[in-house]
Coordinates of C-alpha atoms and ligand atoms in Angstrom, one line a residue:
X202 CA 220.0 156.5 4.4
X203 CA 219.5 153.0 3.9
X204 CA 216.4 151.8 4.1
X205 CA 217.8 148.3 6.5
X206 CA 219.4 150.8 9.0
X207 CA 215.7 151.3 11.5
X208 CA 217.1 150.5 15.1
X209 CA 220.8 151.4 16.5
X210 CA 222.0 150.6 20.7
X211 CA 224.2 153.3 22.0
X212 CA 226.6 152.3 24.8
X213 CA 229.0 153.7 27.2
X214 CA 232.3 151.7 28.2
X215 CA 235.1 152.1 30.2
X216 CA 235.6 154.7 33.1
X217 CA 232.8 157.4 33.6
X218 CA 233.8 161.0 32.9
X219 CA 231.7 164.3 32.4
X220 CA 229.9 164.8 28.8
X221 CA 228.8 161.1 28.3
X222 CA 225.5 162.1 29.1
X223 CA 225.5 165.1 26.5
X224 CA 226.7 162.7 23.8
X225 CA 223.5 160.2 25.0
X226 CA 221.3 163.1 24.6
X227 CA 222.2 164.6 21.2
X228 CA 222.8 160.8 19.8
X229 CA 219.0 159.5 20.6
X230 CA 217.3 163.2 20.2
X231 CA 218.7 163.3 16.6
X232 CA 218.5 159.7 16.0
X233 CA 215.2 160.1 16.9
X234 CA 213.7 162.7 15.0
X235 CA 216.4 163.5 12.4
X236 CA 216.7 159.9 10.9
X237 CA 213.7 158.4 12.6
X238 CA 215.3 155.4 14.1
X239 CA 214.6 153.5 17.3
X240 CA 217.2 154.1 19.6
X241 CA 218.6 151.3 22.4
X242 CA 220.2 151.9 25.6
X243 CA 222.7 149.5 26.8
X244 CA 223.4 149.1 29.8
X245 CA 226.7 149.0 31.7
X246 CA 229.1 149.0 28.5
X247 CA 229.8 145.7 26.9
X248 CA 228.5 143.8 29.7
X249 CA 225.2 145.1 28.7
X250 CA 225.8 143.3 25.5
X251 CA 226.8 140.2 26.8
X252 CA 224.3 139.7 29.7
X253 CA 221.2 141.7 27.3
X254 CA 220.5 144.3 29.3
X255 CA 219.1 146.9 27.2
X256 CA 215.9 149.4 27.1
X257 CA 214.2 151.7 24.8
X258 CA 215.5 155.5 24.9
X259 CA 212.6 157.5 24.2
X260 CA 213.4 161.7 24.0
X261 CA 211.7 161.9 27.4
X262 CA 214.8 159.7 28.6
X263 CA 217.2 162.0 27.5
X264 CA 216.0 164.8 28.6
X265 CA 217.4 167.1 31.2
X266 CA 220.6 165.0 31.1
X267 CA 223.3 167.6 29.5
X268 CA 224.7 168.9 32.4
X269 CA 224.4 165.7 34.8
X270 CA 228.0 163.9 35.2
X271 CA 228.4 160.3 34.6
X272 CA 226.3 158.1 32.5
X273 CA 222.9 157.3 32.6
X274 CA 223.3 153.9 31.0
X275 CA 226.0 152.6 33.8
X276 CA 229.6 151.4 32.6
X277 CA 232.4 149.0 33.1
X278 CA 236.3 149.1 32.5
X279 CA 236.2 144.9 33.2
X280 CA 233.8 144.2 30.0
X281 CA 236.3 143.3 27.2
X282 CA 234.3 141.0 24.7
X283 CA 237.3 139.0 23.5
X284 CA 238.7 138.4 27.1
X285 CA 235.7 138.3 29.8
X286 CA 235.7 136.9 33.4
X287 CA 233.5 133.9 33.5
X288 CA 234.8 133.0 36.6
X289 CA 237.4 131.8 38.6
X290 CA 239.7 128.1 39.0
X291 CA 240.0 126.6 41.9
X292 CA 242.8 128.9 43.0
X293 CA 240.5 132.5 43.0
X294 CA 242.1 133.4 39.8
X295 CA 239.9 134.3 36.9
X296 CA 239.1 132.5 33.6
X297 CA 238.6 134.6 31.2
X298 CA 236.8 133.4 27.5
X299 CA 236.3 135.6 24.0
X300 CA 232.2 136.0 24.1
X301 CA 231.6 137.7 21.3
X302 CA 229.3 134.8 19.7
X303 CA 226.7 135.3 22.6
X304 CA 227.0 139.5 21.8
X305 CA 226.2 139.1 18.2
X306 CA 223.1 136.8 19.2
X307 CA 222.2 139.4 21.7
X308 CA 222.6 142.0 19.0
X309 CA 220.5 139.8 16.6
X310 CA 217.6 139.0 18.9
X311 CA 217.8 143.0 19.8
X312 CA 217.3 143.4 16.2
X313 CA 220.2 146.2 16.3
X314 CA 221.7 147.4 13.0
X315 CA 224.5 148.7 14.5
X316 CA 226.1 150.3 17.6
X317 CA 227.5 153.6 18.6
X318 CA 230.1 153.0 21.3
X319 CA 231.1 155.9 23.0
X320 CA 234.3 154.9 25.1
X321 CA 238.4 155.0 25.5
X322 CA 240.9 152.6 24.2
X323 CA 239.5 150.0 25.7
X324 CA 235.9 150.2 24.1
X325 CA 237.3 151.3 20.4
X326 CA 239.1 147.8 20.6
X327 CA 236.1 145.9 21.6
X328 CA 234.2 148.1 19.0
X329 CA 237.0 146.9 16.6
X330 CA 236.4 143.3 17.6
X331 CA 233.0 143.6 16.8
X332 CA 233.4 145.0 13.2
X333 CA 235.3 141.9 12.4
X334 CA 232.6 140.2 13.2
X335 CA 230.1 142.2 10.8
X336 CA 228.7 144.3 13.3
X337 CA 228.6 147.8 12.1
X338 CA 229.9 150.9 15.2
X339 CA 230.7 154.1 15.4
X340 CA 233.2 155.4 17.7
X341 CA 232.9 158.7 19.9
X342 CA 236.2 159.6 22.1
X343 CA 235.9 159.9 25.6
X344 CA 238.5 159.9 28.3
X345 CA 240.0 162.3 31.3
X346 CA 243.4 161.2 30.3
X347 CA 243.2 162.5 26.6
X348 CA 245.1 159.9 25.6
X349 CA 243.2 158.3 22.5
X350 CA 245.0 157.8 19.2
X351 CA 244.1 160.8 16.1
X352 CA 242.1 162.8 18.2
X353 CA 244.1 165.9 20.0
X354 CA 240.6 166.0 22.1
X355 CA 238.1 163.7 24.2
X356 CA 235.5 165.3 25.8
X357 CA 235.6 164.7 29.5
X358 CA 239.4 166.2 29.2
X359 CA 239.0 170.2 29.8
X360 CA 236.6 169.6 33.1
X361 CA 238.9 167.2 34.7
X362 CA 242.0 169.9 34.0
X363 CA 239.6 172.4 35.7
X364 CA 238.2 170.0 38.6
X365 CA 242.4 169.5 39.4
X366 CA 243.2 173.2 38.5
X367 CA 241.0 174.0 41.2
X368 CA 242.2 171.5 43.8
X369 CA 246.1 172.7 42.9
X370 CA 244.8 175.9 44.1
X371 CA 243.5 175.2 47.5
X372 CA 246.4 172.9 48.2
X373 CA 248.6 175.8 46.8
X374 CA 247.2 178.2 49.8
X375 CA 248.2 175.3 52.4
X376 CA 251.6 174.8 51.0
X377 CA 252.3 178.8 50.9
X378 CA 250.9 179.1 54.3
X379 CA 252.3 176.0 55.9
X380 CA 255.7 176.3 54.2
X381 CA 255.1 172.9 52.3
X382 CA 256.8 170.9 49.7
X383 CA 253.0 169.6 48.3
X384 CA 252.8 166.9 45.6
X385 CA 249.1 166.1 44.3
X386 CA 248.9 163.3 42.2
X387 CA 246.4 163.2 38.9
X388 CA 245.2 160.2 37.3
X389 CA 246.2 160.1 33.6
X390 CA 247.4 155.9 33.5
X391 CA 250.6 156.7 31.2
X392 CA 249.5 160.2 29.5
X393 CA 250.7 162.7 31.3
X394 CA 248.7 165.4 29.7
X395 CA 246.3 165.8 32.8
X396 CA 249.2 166.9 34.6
X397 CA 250.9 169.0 32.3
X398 CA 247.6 171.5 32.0
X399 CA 246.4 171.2 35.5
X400 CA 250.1 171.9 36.1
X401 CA 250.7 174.9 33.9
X402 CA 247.6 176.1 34.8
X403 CA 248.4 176.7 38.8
X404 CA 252.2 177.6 37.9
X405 CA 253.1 174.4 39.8
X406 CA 257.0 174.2 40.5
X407 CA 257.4 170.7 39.3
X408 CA 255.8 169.3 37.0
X409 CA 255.8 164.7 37.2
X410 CA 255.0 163.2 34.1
X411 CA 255.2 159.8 32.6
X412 CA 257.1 160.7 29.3
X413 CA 259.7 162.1 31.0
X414 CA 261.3 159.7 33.7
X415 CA 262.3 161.9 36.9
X416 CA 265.5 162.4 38.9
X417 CA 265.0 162.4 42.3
X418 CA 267.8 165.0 43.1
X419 CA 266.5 166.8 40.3
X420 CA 263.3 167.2 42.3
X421 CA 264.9 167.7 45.5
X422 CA 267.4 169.9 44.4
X423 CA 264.6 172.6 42.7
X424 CA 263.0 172.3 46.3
X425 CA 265.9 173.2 48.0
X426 CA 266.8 176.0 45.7
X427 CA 263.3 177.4 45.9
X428 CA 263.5 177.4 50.1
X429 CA 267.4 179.2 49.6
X430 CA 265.6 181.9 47.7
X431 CA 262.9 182.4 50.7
X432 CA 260.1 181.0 48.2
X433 CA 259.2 179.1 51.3
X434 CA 256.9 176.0 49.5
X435 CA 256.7 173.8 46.6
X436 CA 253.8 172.9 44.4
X437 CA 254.9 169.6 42.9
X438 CA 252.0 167.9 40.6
X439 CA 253.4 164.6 39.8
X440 CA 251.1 161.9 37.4
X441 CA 249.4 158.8 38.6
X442 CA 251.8 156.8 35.9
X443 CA 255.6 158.4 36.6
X444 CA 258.3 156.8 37.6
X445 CA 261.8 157.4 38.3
X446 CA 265.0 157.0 35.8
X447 CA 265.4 153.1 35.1
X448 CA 262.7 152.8 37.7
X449 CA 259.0 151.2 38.0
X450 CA 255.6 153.2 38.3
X451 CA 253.9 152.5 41.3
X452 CA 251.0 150.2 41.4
X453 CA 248.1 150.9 43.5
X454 CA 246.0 147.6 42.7
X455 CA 245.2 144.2 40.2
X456 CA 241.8 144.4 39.4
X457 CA 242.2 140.7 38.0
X458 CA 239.2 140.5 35.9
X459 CA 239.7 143.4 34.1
X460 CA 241.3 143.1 31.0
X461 CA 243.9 146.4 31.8
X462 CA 244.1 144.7 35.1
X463 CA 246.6 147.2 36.4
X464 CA 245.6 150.5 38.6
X465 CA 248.4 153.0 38.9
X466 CA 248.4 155.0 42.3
X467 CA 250.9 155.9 45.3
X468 CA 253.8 157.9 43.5
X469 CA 253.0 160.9 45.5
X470 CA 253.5 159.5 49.0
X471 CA 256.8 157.4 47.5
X472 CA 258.1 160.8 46.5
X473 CA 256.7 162.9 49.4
X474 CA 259.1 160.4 52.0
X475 CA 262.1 160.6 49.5
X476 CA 261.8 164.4 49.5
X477 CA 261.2 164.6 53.0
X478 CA 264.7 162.4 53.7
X479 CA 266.8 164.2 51.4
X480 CA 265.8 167.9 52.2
X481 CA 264.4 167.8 55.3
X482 CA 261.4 170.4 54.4
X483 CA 258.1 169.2 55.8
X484 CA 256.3 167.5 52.9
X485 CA 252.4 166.2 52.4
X486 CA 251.3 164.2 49.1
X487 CA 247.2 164.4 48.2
X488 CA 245.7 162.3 45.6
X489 CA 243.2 163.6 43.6
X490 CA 241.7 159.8 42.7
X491 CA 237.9 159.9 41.3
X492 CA 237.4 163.3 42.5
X493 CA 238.3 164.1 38.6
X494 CA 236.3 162.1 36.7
X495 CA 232.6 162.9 38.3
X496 CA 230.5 166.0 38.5
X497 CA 228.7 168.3 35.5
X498 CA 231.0 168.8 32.2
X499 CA 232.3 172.6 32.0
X500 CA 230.9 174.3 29.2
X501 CA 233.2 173.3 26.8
X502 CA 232.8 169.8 27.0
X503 CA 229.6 169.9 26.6
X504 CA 229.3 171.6 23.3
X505 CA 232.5 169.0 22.0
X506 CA 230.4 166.2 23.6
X507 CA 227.4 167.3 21.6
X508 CA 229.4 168.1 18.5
X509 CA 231.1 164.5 18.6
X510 CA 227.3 162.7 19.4
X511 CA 226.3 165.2 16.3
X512 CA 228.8 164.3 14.2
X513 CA 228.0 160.5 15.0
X514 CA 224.8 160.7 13.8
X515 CA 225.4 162.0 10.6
X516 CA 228.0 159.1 9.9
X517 CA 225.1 157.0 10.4
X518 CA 222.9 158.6 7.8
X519 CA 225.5 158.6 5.7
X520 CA 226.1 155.4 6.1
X521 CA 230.2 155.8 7.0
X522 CA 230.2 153.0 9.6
X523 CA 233.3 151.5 11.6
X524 CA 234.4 155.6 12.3
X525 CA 235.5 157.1 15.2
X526 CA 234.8 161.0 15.4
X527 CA 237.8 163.1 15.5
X528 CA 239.1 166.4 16.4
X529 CA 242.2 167.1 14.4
X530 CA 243.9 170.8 14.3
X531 CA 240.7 172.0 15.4
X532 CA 238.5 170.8 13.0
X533 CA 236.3 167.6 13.1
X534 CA 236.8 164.6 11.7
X535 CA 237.1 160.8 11.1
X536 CA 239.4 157.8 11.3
X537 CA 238.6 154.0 11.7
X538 CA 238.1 152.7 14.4
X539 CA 240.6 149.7 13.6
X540 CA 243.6 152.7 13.9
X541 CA 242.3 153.8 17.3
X542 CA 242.1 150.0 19.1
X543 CA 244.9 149.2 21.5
X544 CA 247.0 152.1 21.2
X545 CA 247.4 155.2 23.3
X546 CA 248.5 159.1 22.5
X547 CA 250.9 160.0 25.2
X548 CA 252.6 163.1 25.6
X549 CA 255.6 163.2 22.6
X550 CA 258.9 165.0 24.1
X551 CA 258.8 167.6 21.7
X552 CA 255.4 168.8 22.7
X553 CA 255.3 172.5 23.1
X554 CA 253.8 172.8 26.3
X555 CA 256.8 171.0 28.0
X556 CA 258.9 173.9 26.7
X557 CA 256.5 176.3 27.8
X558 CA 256.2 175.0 31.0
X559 CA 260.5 175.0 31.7
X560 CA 260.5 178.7 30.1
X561 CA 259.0 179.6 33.5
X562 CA 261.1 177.9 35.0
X563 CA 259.4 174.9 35.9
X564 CA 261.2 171.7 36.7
X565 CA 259.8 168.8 34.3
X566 CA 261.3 166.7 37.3
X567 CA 264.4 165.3 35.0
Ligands
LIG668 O1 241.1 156.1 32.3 C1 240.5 156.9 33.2 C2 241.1 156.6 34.6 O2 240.5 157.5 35.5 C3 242.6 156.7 34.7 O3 243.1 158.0 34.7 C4 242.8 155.9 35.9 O4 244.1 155.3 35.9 C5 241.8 154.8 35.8 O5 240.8 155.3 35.0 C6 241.2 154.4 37.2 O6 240.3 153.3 37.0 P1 239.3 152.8 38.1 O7 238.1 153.7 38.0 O8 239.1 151.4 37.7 O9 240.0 152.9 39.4

């Protein structure tokens, strides 16, 4: 490695979710004593950066951190670098201004040689920024809602799918013994795939995602159906981000200083009173909300989180900067962080779990 490379920051940006803290742990432990470089935590994301807040990660800092859900560092989603709230006009609204300059000089007077950013779309573009401005990153993939560019996996992903899994369940047992039409409604923004395996997983009737616009009759219709074949409830799990044929998603709130200012939330009840009009079945919605993103990483996400910190570290000894770590066809990998920023991987039509999910007859609510 080269010899220049002696001190790197580690940060975690945009909404929490379970394995950051493994990918913290296996970054500074190995960063430690594999390549014998001082580690800095920063805190809070970006805004860490901006506002230099940042401390020393020594192994005892990391330890006993694997299995403990959200991030020991702190993080924003409202921390974009080349759009930041500075504050507001005279009419509440805010004014947002590109600060990268004062990063770098934070970065400078930290004495950093470069950054691992572990985050979503939203922190690989920021990262992005930053390489254009000669500051070297590395990119690790993180997200409930799956839904980063070239990687078929973030970790984060499998534990939320179980965490909603298990919620489908217990509402399940209400709507069977209440003789419910049930919708539960999963975060995901526009990626559906939280749905679609929480969904499959709990043999849910109807199955709401983004990609595929909906038909309210269609909905209603598989309802009615079920309740003329004495299947006396429906499980309906419909995504934060769906929305009807030729229609809107639903917004829940403007968080105007964020840069993604928009939180999606509320399809659930809009459906729950449609379906209630048109069939007359008794009908409850539930949304699941944060309840997916805290709590300790399943097994699985641990060992990718730890793979994807692991893998991290050794594109810093080898000196393959401006990556973002991968999991392609099951294998690990690499692509720059430059194809990642701004884009999202949402659920293509042809995927094969949508055909899996109508050969059991499910209703992919179109
Ligand atoms: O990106 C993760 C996510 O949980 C989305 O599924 C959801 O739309 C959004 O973040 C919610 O953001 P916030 O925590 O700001 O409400």
């Amino acid at each position: 490695m080269s010899a220049k490379v002696t001190r790197i920051g580690i940060l975690t940006g945009g909404g929490d979710c379970p394995g950051l803290n493994a990918v913290i742990r296996v970054v500074t432990k190995a960063a430690l004593t594999q390549l014998g470089l001082e580690v800095i935590g920063v805190e809070d994301g970006f805004l860490g950066l901006i506002r230099n807040r940042m401390r020393i990660l020594s192994e005892a800092d990391v330890s006993n951190i694997l299995t403990v859900g959200g991030t020991i560092l702190g993080t924003t989603n409202k921390a974009n670098p080349g759009h930041f709230a500075v504050g507001q006009d005279e009419e509440g609204r805010p004014i947002f201004k590109d600060v990268t300059s004062r990063i770098i000089e934070h970065i400078h007077e930290r004495r950093l040689d470069g950054l691992v950013c572990i985050g979503g779309d939203g922190t690989m573009t920021g990262a992005a920024d930053l390489i254009k401005h000669g500051i070297p990153c590395i990119g690790v993939p993180k997200t409930i809602d799956n839904d980063i560019m070239h990687t078929e996996l973030t970790f984060g992903f499998v534990t939320a799918v179980q965490t909603a899994t298990e919620c489908l369940d217990r509402i399940h047992s209400t709507a069977s013994s209440h003789h419910r039409v049930m919708l539960v409604e999963l975060m995901g923004r526009n990626a559906g795939w939280l749905t679609l395996h929480a969904g499959l997983a709990t043999g849910c009737d109807v199955i709401v995602i983004p990609e595929i616009p909906y038909q309210l009759e269609s909905i209603c219709e598989t309802c009615r159906e079920r309740s003329k074949r004495g299947k006396r409830f429906t499980l309906i799990a419909v995504s934060e981000g769906a929305a009807p044929v030729g229609g809107q998603q639903v917004v829940d709130q403007v968080v105007h200083d964020s840069p993604d200012p928009i939180r999606l939330g509320g399809i659930s009840a809009v459906l729950a009173g449609q379906i209630a009009a048109e069939t007359h079945l008794e009908t409850r919605a539930t949304i699941l909300g944060h309840v997916q993103r805290g709590g300790t990483p399943v097994a699985f996400d641990r060992v990718l989180a730890t793979q994807f910190g692991y893998q991290a570290v050794n594109l810093i000894a080898e000196e393959r900067w401006n990556h973002m770590v991968v999991m392609q066809n099951g294998q690990p990998g690499t692509v720059p962080i430059e194809a990642v920023a701004g884009q999202q991987r949402t659920v293509p039509p042809d995927d094969p779990l949508i055909a899996m999910a109508r050969s059991v007859g499910t209703c992919m609510g179109d």
